Amino acid sequence: MSASLTITGVSRKLGQRLVLKDISLTLGQGQFLVLAGESGSGKTTLLRLASGLDRADTGSIHIHGRLVDDAKAAFVPADKRKLAMVFQDFALWPHLSCLENVALATPPDTANRNAAAMALLDRLGVAAVARRRPAQLSGGQQQRVGIARALAAKPHLLLLDEPLSSLDMETRIKLRDELLETVREAGISALLVSHDPEDCWQLADHVAVLEGGVIRQHGAPRDLWMHPASAYIARFTGAAGGLSVPVVDGALEIGGALIRIPDKITTPRGKLFWRDGGVRMSGDGTGIAAEAISTHFDAGKFRVRWKVPGLPQPLVTFEPEPVSTGPGHIVINPEKFLLFTE
């Protein structure tokens, strides 16, 4: 079966700024792809191109094997692409009830459209508010109705533009589970734009990270965590640090010690991150001399900042118990280091 979405060599310029540069991306049938990146990275522009709300300057876009944009002659408008969208601001029709919002999106040849719409509302836990208008609902309820309306159209492809970002934490957690389960049951493919790492961990089969208008890394969530391709992706996937450190003969200079690490770079300075255990307090007085300058509780552990001679910023460790400020020692595990060229 053909891919749900194929983007080949797509670029887009807004004014004099090149927002997207030679983007190529494939979304397989039945897969959930999260498109991540900072604000201004180009992810919303790419979603607009896929949806038909904007047009590429170069390249081509296919949906289920059908050419919908070749940046020259062929262009299929949004309402003819057999896709559906869910927006951050819900975008429900305010003058209609929730049931009417969903029923109107159901294909005209559907037998008993109201019953089909009610079944979707029930599946997403909002059947009880079917007769209400959107303004009478909470944000979480409105987004559930928005998802039901999108699925009612029986799309080949579901596009979601940060649909969870305006919701409270508990609602986001619940709605992620419901969204993934509902999309899987429908057997459709989904492309979700997000800047939240939790969307990647909990929803994605694959993640594509945009930086400066290019795809910096594309792979399974575990691949991004294990082998981030940039400092931004390291931070995005939860690595601590981000320190500028000197590099001498392929080793890091930390507190007067040269630390050999697996990832070699040849520039005079590098951007250093580390996973849990990469830097920790020494319990026996050995290691690199440092000064604990602050400690505070942080999600089940104590976050300790250490001043290390020669480093412009403190190193951070996470300890099981609070640490008194003052002189001490830290231990380095270079196997848990991530180093990037500045």
mmCIF file of C-alpha atoms in Angstrom:
data_model
loop_
_atom_site.group_PDB
_atom_site.id
_atom_site.type_symbol
_atom_site.label_atom_id
_atom_site.label_comp_id
_atom_site.label_asym_id
_atom_site.label_seq_id
_atom_site.Cartn_x
_atom_site.Cartn_y
_atom_site.Cartn_z
ATOM 1 C CA MET A 1 0.000 0.000 0.000
ATOM 2 C CA SER A 2 1.255 3.515 -0.789
ATOM 3 C CA ALA A 3 2.419 5.888 1.907
ATOM 4 C CA SER A 4 -0.207 8.159 3.454
ATOM 5 C CA LEU A 5 1.966 11.221 2.902
ATOM 6 C CA THR A 6 5.085 11.706 0.793
ATOM 7 C CA ILE A 7 6.865 15.061 0.748
ATOM 8 C CA THR A 8 9.768 15.341 -1.701
ATOM 9 C CA GLY A 9 12.226 18.230 -2.000
ATOM 10 C CA VAL A 10 9.773 20.827 -0.675
ATOM 11 C CA SER A 11 10.888 24.397 0.011
ATOM 12 C CA ARG A 12 8.857 27.439 1.021
ATOM 13 C CA LYS A 13 9.831 31.082 1.231
ATOM 14 C CA LEU A 14 7.806 33.693 3.117
ATOM 15 C CA GLY A 15 8.885 37.117 1.925
ATOM 16 C CA GLN A 16 12.674 36.996 1.753
ATOM 17 C CA ARG A 17 12.993 34.285 4.409
ATOM 18 C CA LEU A 18 13.437 30.653 3.409
ATOM 19 C CA VAL A 19 11.223 28.893 5.961
ATOM 20 C CA LEU A 20 11.574 25.327 4.638
ATOM 21 C CA LYS A 21 14.607 24.008 2.757
ATOM 22 C CA ASP A 22 14.419 20.879 0.612
ATOM 23 C CA ILE A 23 12.173 18.865 2.953
ATOM 24 C CA SER A 24 11.631 15.174 2.202
ATOM 25 C CA LEU A 25 9.452 13.097 4.509
ATOM 26 C CA THR A 26 7.334 9.945 4.303
ATOM 27 C CA LEU A 27 4.473 8.941 6.597
ATOM 28 C CA GLY A 28 3.605 5.252 6.325
ATOM 29 C CA GLN A 29 0.069 3.895 6.321
ATOM 30 C CA GLY A 30 -1.325 3.631 9.847
ATOM 31 C CA GLN A 31 1.635 5.426 11.451
ATOM 32 C CA PHE A 32 1.672 8.323 13.895
ATOM 33 C CA LEU A 33 4.359 10.920 13.107
ATOM 34 C CA VAL A 34 5.162 13.815 15.453
ATOM 35 C CA LEU A 35 6.740 16.853 13.819
ATOM 36 C CA ALA A 36 8.704 18.658 16.531
ATOM 37 C CA GLY A 37 10.753 21.811 16.716
ATOM 38 C CA GLU A 38 11.081 25.238 18.267
ATOM 39 C CA SER A 39 8.805 28.139 17.367
ATOM 40 C CA GLY A 40 9.857 29.414 13.964
ATOM 41 C CA SER A 41 11.435 26.119 12.897
ATOM 42 C CA GLY A 42 8.931 25.692 10.046
ATOM 43 C CA LYS A 43 6.732 22.906 11.396
ATOM 44 C CA THR A 44 3.415 24.774 11.091
ATOM 45 C CA THR A 45 4.332 25.910 7.577
ATOM 46 C CA LEU A 46 4.987 22.287 6.619
ATOM 47 C CA LEU A 47 1.617 21.255 8.041
ATOM 48 C CA ARG A 48 -0.080 23.992 6.022
ATOM 49 C CA LEU A 49 1.591 22.730 2.852
ATOM 50 C CA ALA A 50 0.433 19.167 3.532
ATOM 51 C CA SER A 51 -3.104 20.374 4.202
ATOM 52 C CA GLY A 52 -3.389 22.546 1.092
ATOM 53 C CA LEU A 53 -3.734 25.789 3.087
ATOM 54 C CA ASP A 54 -0.458 26.931 1.524
ATOM 55 C CA ARG A 55 1.551 25.968 -1.550
ATOM 56 C CA ALA A 56 5.145 24.849 -1.944
ATOM 57 C CA ASP A 57 7.634 26.881 -3.965
ATOM 58 C CA THR A 58 9.552 23.761 -5.019
ATOM 59 C CA GLY A 59 9.083 20.007 -4.666
ATOM 60 C CA SER A 60 6.016 17.768 -4.581
ATOM 61 C CA ILE A 61 3.467 16.367 -2.127
ATOM 62 C CA HIS A 62 1.514 13.106 -2.516
ATOM 63 C CA ILE A 63 -1.329 11.887 -0.279
ATOM 64 C CA HIS A 64 -2.057 8.173 -0.624
ATOM 65 C CA GLY A 65 -0.131 8.134 -3.882
ATOM 66 C CA ARG A 66 -2.085 11.027 -5.375
ATOM 67 C CA LEU A 67 -0.161 14.124 -6.440
ATOM 68 C CA VAL A 68 -1.698 17.121 -4.648
ATOM 69 C CA ASP A 69 1.053 19.743 -5.141
ATOM 70 C CA ASP A 70 4.009 19.828 -7.513
ATOM 71 C CA ALA A 71 4.794 23.549 -7.030
ATOM 72 C CA LYS A 72 4.127 24.079 -10.739
ATOM 73 C CA ALA A 73 0.826 23.065 -12.310
ATOM 74 C CA ALA A 74 -0.842 20.458 -10.106
ATOM 75 C CA PHE A 75 -2.562 21.687 -6.972
ATOM 76 C CA VAL A 76 -5.457 20.023 -5.143
ATOM 77 C CA PRO A 77 -7.240 22.328 -2.649
ATOM 78 C CA ALA A 78 -7.620 21.374 0.996
ATOM 79 C CA ASP A 79 -11.241 20.233 0.742
ATOM 80 C CA LYS A 80 -10.361 17.762 -2.028
ATOM 81 C CA ARG A 81 -7.404 16.063 -0.305
ATOM 82 C CA LYS A 82 -9.365 13.555 1.794
ATOM 83 C CA LEU A 83 -7.819 14.740 5.030
ATOM 84 C CA ALA A 84 -9.005 16.271 8.281
ATOM 85 C CA MET A 85 -7.445 18.759 10.684
ATOM 86 C CA VAL A 86 -7.601 19.364 14.431
ATOM 87 C CA PHE A 87 -6.500 22.794 15.611
ATOM 88 C CA GLN A 88 -5.034 24.194 18.818
ATOM 89 C CA ASP A 89 -7.945 26.638 19.214
ATOM 90 C CA PHE A 90 -10.594 23.912 18.587
ATOM 91 C CA ALA A 91 -12.138 25.776 15.562
ATOM 92 C CA LEU A 92 -15.601 24.295 16.099
ATOM 93 C CA TRP A 93 -18.619 25.979 14.509
ATOM 94 C CA PRO A 94 -19.901 28.051 17.444
ATOM 95 C CA HIS A 95 -23.537 28.301 16.302
ATOM 96 C CA LEU A 96 -23.970 24.512 16.060
ATOM 97 C CA SER A 97 -24.304 21.867 18.739
ATOM 98 C CA CYS A 98 -21.506 19.366 19.234
ATOM 99 C CA LEU A 99 -23.613 16.705 17.524
ATOM 100 C CA GLU A 100 -24.252 18.984 14.556
ATOM 101 C CA ASN A 101 -20.531 19.823 14.306
ATOM 102 C CA VAL A 102 -19.684 16.148 13.971
ATOM 103 C CA ALA A 103 -22.676 15.123 11.849
ATOM 104 C CA LEU A 104 -21.976 17.787 9.227
ATOM 105 C CA ALA A 105 -18.458 16.415 8.777
ATOM 106 C CA THR A 106 -19.782 12.892 8.161
ATOM 107 C CA PRO A 107 -19.848 11.895 4.453
ATOM 108 C CA PRO A 108 -23.275 12.581 2.908
ATOM 109 C CA ASP A 109 -23.742 8.951 1.871
ATOM 110 C CA THR A 110 -23.447 7.754 5.497
ATOM 111 C CA ALA A 111 -26.596 6.003 6.723
ATOM 112 C CA ASN A 112 -28.031 7.899 9.723
ATOM 113 C CA ARG A 113 -25.349 10.552 10.067
ATOM 114 C CA ASN A 114 -26.546 11.620 13.518
ATOM 115 C CA ALA A 115 -26.181 8.096 14.864
ATOM 116 C CA ALA A 116 -22.675 7.820 13.405
ATOM 117 C CA ALA A 117 -21.753 11.181 14.914
ATOM 118 C CA MET A 118 -23.146 10.210 18.301
ATOM 119 C CA ALA A 119 -21.130 6.986 18.245
ATOM 120 C CA LEU A 120 -17.923 8.995 17.767
ATOM 121 C CA LEU A 121 -18.840 11.434 20.529
ATOM 122 C CA ASP A 122 -19.530 8.491 22.801
ATOM 123 C CA ARG A 123 -16.200 6.895 21.859
ATOM 124 C CA LEU A 124 -14.428 10.086 22.935
ATOM 125 C CA GLY A 125 -16.439 10.461 26.139
ATOM 126 C CA VAL A 126 -18.519 13.534 25.240
ATOM 127 C CA ALA A 127 -21.872 12.032 24.248
ATOM 128 C CA ALA A 128 -23.442 13.604 27.339
ATOM 129 C CA VAL A 129 -22.775 17.107 25.977
ATOM 130 C CA ALA A 130 -23.804 16.359 22.391
ATOM 131 C CA ARG A 131 -26.673 18.889 22.434
ATOM 132 C CA ARG A 132 -24.576 21.717 23.851
ATOM 133 C CA ARG A 133 -22.781 24.372 21.859
ATOM 134 C CA PRO A 134 -18.981 24.599 22.020
ATOM 135 C CA ALA A 135 -18.959 27.683 24.273
ATOM 136 C CA GLN A 136 -20.700 25.624 26.970
ATOM 137 C CA LEU A 137 -17.874 23.048 27.094
ATOM 138 C CA SER A 138 -14.489 22.893 28.759
ATOM 139 C CA GLY A 139 -11.359 23.030 26.613
ATOM 140 C CA GLY A 140 -10.832 19.290 26.907
ATOM 141 C CA GLN A 141 -14.417 18.574 25.870
ATOM 142 C CA GLN A 142 -14.147 20.908 22.881
ATOM 143 C CA GLN A 143 -10.978 19.194 21.705
ATOM 144 C CA ARG A 144 -12.615 15.774 22.009
ATOM 145 C CA VAL A 145 -15.438 17.065 19.812
ATOM 146 C CA GLY A 146 -12.845 18.446 17.384
ATOM 147 C CA ILE A 147 -11.190 15.040 17.130
ATOM 148 C CA ALA A 148 -14.580 13.356 16.656
ATOM 149 C CA ARG A 149 -15.420 15.822 13.872
ATOM 150 C CA ALA A 150 -12.096 15.132 12.155
ATOM 151 C CA LEU A 151 -12.560 11.357 12.318
ATOM 152 C CA ALA A 152 -16.168 11.632 11.136
ATOM 153 C CA ALA A 153 -14.928 12.701 7.714
ATOM 154 C CA LYS A 154 -13.195 9.303 7.330
ATOM 155 C CA PRO A 155 -9.962 10.927 6.177
ATOM 156 C CA HIS A 156 -6.953 9.223 4.622
ATOM 157 C CA LEU A 157 -4.767 11.476 6.741
ATOM 158 C CA LEU A 158 -5.293 13.291 10.057
ATOM 159 C CA LEU A 159 -3.335 16.523 10.636
ATOM 160 C CA LEU A 160 -3.119 17.932 14.157
ATOM 161 C CA ASP A 161 -1.729 21.394 14.905
ATOM 162 C CA GLU A 162 -0.644 21.360 18.586
ATOM 163 C CA PRO A 163 -4.112 20.155 19.666
ATOM 164 C CA LEU A 164 -3.124 19.592 23.312
ATOM 165 C CA SER A 165 -0.985 22.641 24.082
ATOM 166 C CA SER A 166 -3.784 24.827 25.471
ATOM 167 C CA LEU A 167 -5.136 22.131 27.812
ATOM 168 C CA ASP A 168 -4.284 21.517 31.459
ATOM 169 C CA MET A 169 -1.843 18.724 32.314
ATOM 170 C CA GLU A 170 -4.383 16.125 33.458
ATOM 171 C CA THR A 171 -6.555 16.665 30.379
ATOM 172 C CA ARG A 172 -3.513 16.397 28.088
ATOM 173 C CA ILE A 173 -2.538 13.050 29.629
ATOM 174 C CA LYS A 174 -6.023 11.590 29.220
ATOM 175 C CA LEU A 175 -6.543 12.979 25.740
ATOM 176 C CA ARG A 176 -3.213 11.616 24.477
ATOM 177 C CA ASP A 177 -4.330 8.095 25.378
ATOM 178 C CA GLU A 178 -7.764 8.600 23.847
ATOM 179 C CA LEU A 179 -6.353 10.172 20.695
ATOM 180 C CA LEU A 180 -3.846 7.387 20.082
ATOM 181 C CA GLU A 181 -6.364 4.622 20.729
ATOM 182 C CA THR A 182 -9.006 6.238 18.528
ATOM 183 C CA VAL A 183 -6.599 6.837 15.639
ATOM 184 C CA ARG A 184 -5.332 3.247 15.862
ATOM 185 C CA GLU A 185 -8.886 1.892 15.808
ATOM 186 C CA ALA A 186 -9.733 4.034 12.782
ATOM 187 C CA GLY A 187 -6.654 2.695 10.965
ATOM 188 C CA ILE A 188 -5.599 6.074 9.642
ATOM 189 C CA SER A 189 -2.277 7.918 9.630
ATOM 190 C CA ALA A 190 -1.671 11.032 11.696
ATOM 191 C CA LEU A 191 0.802 13.911 11.578
ATOM 192 C CA LEU A 192 0.938 15.980 14.757
ATOM 193 C CA VAL A 193 2.859 19.243 15.181
ATOM 194 C CA SER A 194 4.200 19.728 18.702
ATOM 195 C CA HIS A 195 6.913 21.287 20.843
ATOM 196 C CA ASP A 196 6.164 18.958 23.784
ATOM 197 C CA PRO A 197 8.506 15.949 24.219
ATOM 198 C CA GLU A 198 5.704 13.995 25.921
ATOM 199 C CA ASP A 199 3.816 13.895 22.632
ATOM 200 C CA CYS A 200 6.831 12.177 21.079
ATOM 201 C CA TRP A 201 7.201 9.602 23.853
ATOM 202 C CA GLN A 202 3.508 8.767 24.170
ATOM 203 C CA LEU A 203 2.137 9.121 20.630
ATOM 204 C CA ALA A 204 4.825 8.779 17.987
ATOM 205 C CA ASP A 205 5.907 5.831 15.899
ATOM 206 C CA HIS A 206 8.396 8.262 14.369
ATOM 207 C CA VAL A 207 9.566 11.782 15.149
ATOM 208 C CA ALA A 208 10.890 14.357 12.688
ATOM 209 C CA VAL A 209 12.661 17.340 14.248
ATOM 210 C CA LEU A 210 12.851 20.589 12.310
ATOM 211 C CA GLU A 211 15.627 23.083 13.005
ATOM 212 C CA GLY A 212 15.988 26.217 10.948
ATOM 213 C CA GLY A 213 13.709 24.922 8.216
ATOM 214 C CA VAL A 214 15.475 21.584 7.691
ATOM 215 C CA ILE A 215 14.827 18.124 9.116
ATOM 216 C CA ARG A 216 17.744 17.660 11.489
ATOM 217 C CA GLN A 217 16.729 14.145 12.599
ATOM 218 C CA HIS A 218 14.026 11.622 11.745
ATOM 219 C CA GLY A 219 13.570 8.312 13.512
ATOM 220 C CA ALA A 220 11.905 6.336 16.275
ATOM 221 C CA PRO A 221 11.613 8.153 19.630
ATOM 222 C CA ARG A 222 14.178 5.801 21.200
ATOM 223 C CA ASP A 223 16.683 6.595 18.428
ATOM 224 C CA LEU A 224 16.394 10.316 19.125
ATOM 225 C CA TRP A 225 16.933 9.723 22.844
ATOM 226 C CA MET A 226 19.906 7.411 22.327
ATOM 227 C CA HIS A 227 21.616 9.380 19.543
ATOM 228 C CA PRO A 228 20.414 13.007 19.352
ATOM 229 C CA ALA A 229 21.789 14.723 16.277
ATOM 230 C CA SER A 230 22.041 18.227 17.749
ATOM 231 C CA ALA A 231 22.236 20.171 20.978
ATOM 232 C CA TYR A 232 18.568 21.180 20.597
ATOM 233 C CA ILE A 233 17.456 17.551 20.251
ATOM 234 C CA ALA A 234 19.567 16.553 23.267
ATOM 235 C CA ARG A 235 17.806 19.199 25.353
ATOM 236 C CA PHE A 236 14.422 18.308 23.835
ATOM 237 C CA THR A 237 14.874 14.664 24.835
ATOM 238 C CA GLY A 238 15.668 15.556 28.435
ATOM 239 C CA ALA A 239 19.464 15.709 28.630
ATOM 240 C CA ALA A 240 20.920 18.002 31.298
ATOM 241 C CA GLY A 241 23.668 20.529 30.710
ATOM 242 C CA GLY A 242 24.207 22.673 27.652
ATOM 243 C CA LEU A 243 27.577 23.923 28.865
ATOM 244 C CA SER A 244 30.293 25.362 26.675
ATOM 245 C CA VAL A 245 33.452 23.411 27.547
ATOM 246 C CA PRO A 246 37.036 23.479 26.272
ATOM 247 C CA VAL A 247 38.259 20.559 24.153
ATOM 248 C CA VAL A 248 41.965 19.687 24.279
ATOM 249 C CA ASP A 249 43.361 16.979 21.998
ATOM 250 C CA GLY A 250 39.938 15.325 21.657
ATOM 251 C CA ALA A 251 39.240 15.394 25.409
ATOM 252 C CA LEU A 252 37.168 17.654 27.649
ATOM 253 C CA GLU A 253 38.905 19.818 30.186
ATOM 254 C CA ILE A 254 36.808 19.819 33.376
ATOM 255 C CA GLY A 255 38.206 21.062 36.653
ATOM 256 C CA GLY A 256 41.753 20.612 35.448
ATOM 257 C CA ALA A 257 41.154 16.986 34.386
ATOM 258 C CA LEU A 258 41.071 15.768 30.774
ATOM 259 C CA ILE A 259 38.038 13.518 30.183
ATOM 260 C CA ARG A 260 38.115 11.240 27.141
ATOM 261 C CA ILE A 261 34.641 10.691 25.680
ATOM 262 C CA PRO A 262 33.295 8.359 22.981
ATOM 263 C CA ASP A 263 32.081 11.179 20.697
ATOM 264 C CA LYS A 264 35.147 13.038 19.465
ATOM 265 C CA ILE A 265 35.066 16.567 18.087
ATOM 266 C CA THR A 266 38.004 18.590 16.827
ATOM 267 C CA THR A 267 36.859 22.152 17.544
ATOM 268 C CA PRO A 268 38.333 24.088 20.499
ATOM 269 C CA ARG A 269 35.001 24.139 22.356
ATOM 270 C CA GLY A 270 31.946 21.900 22.509
ATOM 271 C CA LYS A 271 28.399 22.009 23.858
ATOM 272 C CA LEU A 272 28.146 19.395 26.613
ATOM 273 C CA PHE A 273 25.018 17.533 27.745
ATOM 274 C CA TRP A 274 24.637 14.416 29.842
ATOM 275 C CA ARG A 275 22.070 11.806 30.769
ATOM 276 C CA ASP A 276 21.215 10.793 34.334
ATOM 277 C CA GLY A 277 24.422 9.623 36.031
ATOM 278 C CA GLY A 278 26.771 11.477 33.716
ATOM 279 C CA VAL A 279 27.772 13.743 36.584
ATOM 280 C CA ARG A 280 27.243 12.793 40.247
ATOM 281 C CA MET A 281 28.531 13.680 43.673
ATOM 282 C CA SER A 282 31.452 11.622 44.948
ATOM 283 C CA GLY A 283 30.709 9.809 48.180
ATOM 284 C CA ASP A 284 34.309 9.080 49.142
ATOM 285 C CA GLY A 285 36.100 12.359 48.513
ATOM 286 C CA THR A 286 37.636 11.264 45.218
ATOM 287 C CA GLY A 287 37.041 12.802 41.816
ATOM 288 C CA ILE A 288 37.099 16.420 40.654
ATOM 289 C CA ALA A 289 37.147 19.151 43.298
ATOM 290 C CA ALA A 290 34.043 21.353 43.101
ATOM 291 C CA GLU A 291 31.884 23.570 45.283
ATOM 292 C CA ALA A 292 28.188 22.920 45.863
ATOM 293 C CA ILE A 293 26.575 26.337 45.495
ATOM 294 C CA SER A 294 22.867 25.449 45.740
ATOM 295 C CA THR A 295 20.516 22.526 46.259
ATOM 296 C CA HIS A 296 16.740 22.211 45.973
ATOM 297 C CA PHE A 297 14.077 19.550 45.627
ATOM 298 C CA ASP A 298 13.226 18.640 42.040
ATOM 299 C CA ALA A 299 10.669 15.897 41.251
ATOM 300 C CA GLY A 300 11.780 13.270 43.748
ATOM 301 C CA LYS A 301 15.490 14.143 43.798
ATOM 302 C CA PHE A 302 17.645 17.054 44.861
ATOM 303 C CA ARG A 303 19.120 19.221 42.142
ATOM 304 C CA VAL A 304 22.612 20.361 43.110
ATOM 305 C CA ARG A 305 24.613 23.009 41.248
ATOM 306 C CA TRP A 306 28.403 22.689 41.391
ATOM 307 C CA LYS A 307 30.942 25.389 40.636
ATOM 308 C CA VAL A 308 33.893 23.783 38.848
ATOM 309 C CA PRO A 309 37.179 25.648 38.237
ATOM 310 C CA GLY A 310 37.569 26.619 34.583
ATOM 311 C CA LEU A 311 33.893 26.227 33.643
ATOM 312 C CA PRO A 312 31.799 29.377 33.089
ATOM 313 C CA GLN A 313 28.568 27.650 34.198
ATOM 314 C CA PRO A 314 27.794 25.256 37.046
ATOM 315 C CA LEU A 315 27.471 21.504 36.550
ATOM 316 C CA VAL A 316 24.252 19.932 37.813
ATOM 317 C CA THR A 317 23.788 16.623 39.615
ATOM 318 C CA PHE A 318 20.648 14.962 40.933
ATOM 319 C CA GLU A 319 21.094 13.389 44.352
ATOM 320 C CA PRO A 320 18.792 11.251 46.545
ATOM 321 C CA GLU A 321 19.369 13.496 49.583
ATOM 322 C CA PRO A 322 20.012 17.234 50.030
ATOM 323 C CA VAL A 323 23.636 18.350 49.824
ATOM 324 C CA SER A 324 25.157 21.039 52.020
ATOM 325 C CA THR A 325 26.728 23.938 50.178
ATOM 326 C CA GLY A 326 30.509 24.104 50.281
ATOM 327 C CA PRO A 327 33.540 22.147 49.032
ATOM 328 C CA GLY A 328 33.085 18.623 47.684
ATOM 329 C CA HIS A 329 33.887 16.364 44.768
ATOM 330 C CA ILE A 330 32.072 15.162 41.672
ATOM 331 C CA VAL A 331 32.536 12.046 39.541
ATOM 332 C CA ILE A 332 32.261 12.019 35.738
ATOM 333 C CA ASN A 333 30.899 9.137 33.633
ATOM 334 C CA PRO A 334 31.845 10.045 30.041
ATOM 335 C CA GLU A 335 29.759 7.172 28.635
ATOM 336 C CA LYS A 336 26.677 9.267 29.470
ATOM 337 C CA PHE A 337 28.012 12.442 27.848
ATOM 338 C CA LEU A 338 26.670 14.027 24.661
ATOM 339 C CA LEU A 339 28.966 16.551 22.990
ATOM 340 C CA PHE A 340 28.151 18.791 20.051
ATOM 341 C CA THR A 341 30.190 21.270 18.042
ATOM 342 C CA GLU A 342 29.392 24.830 18.987
#
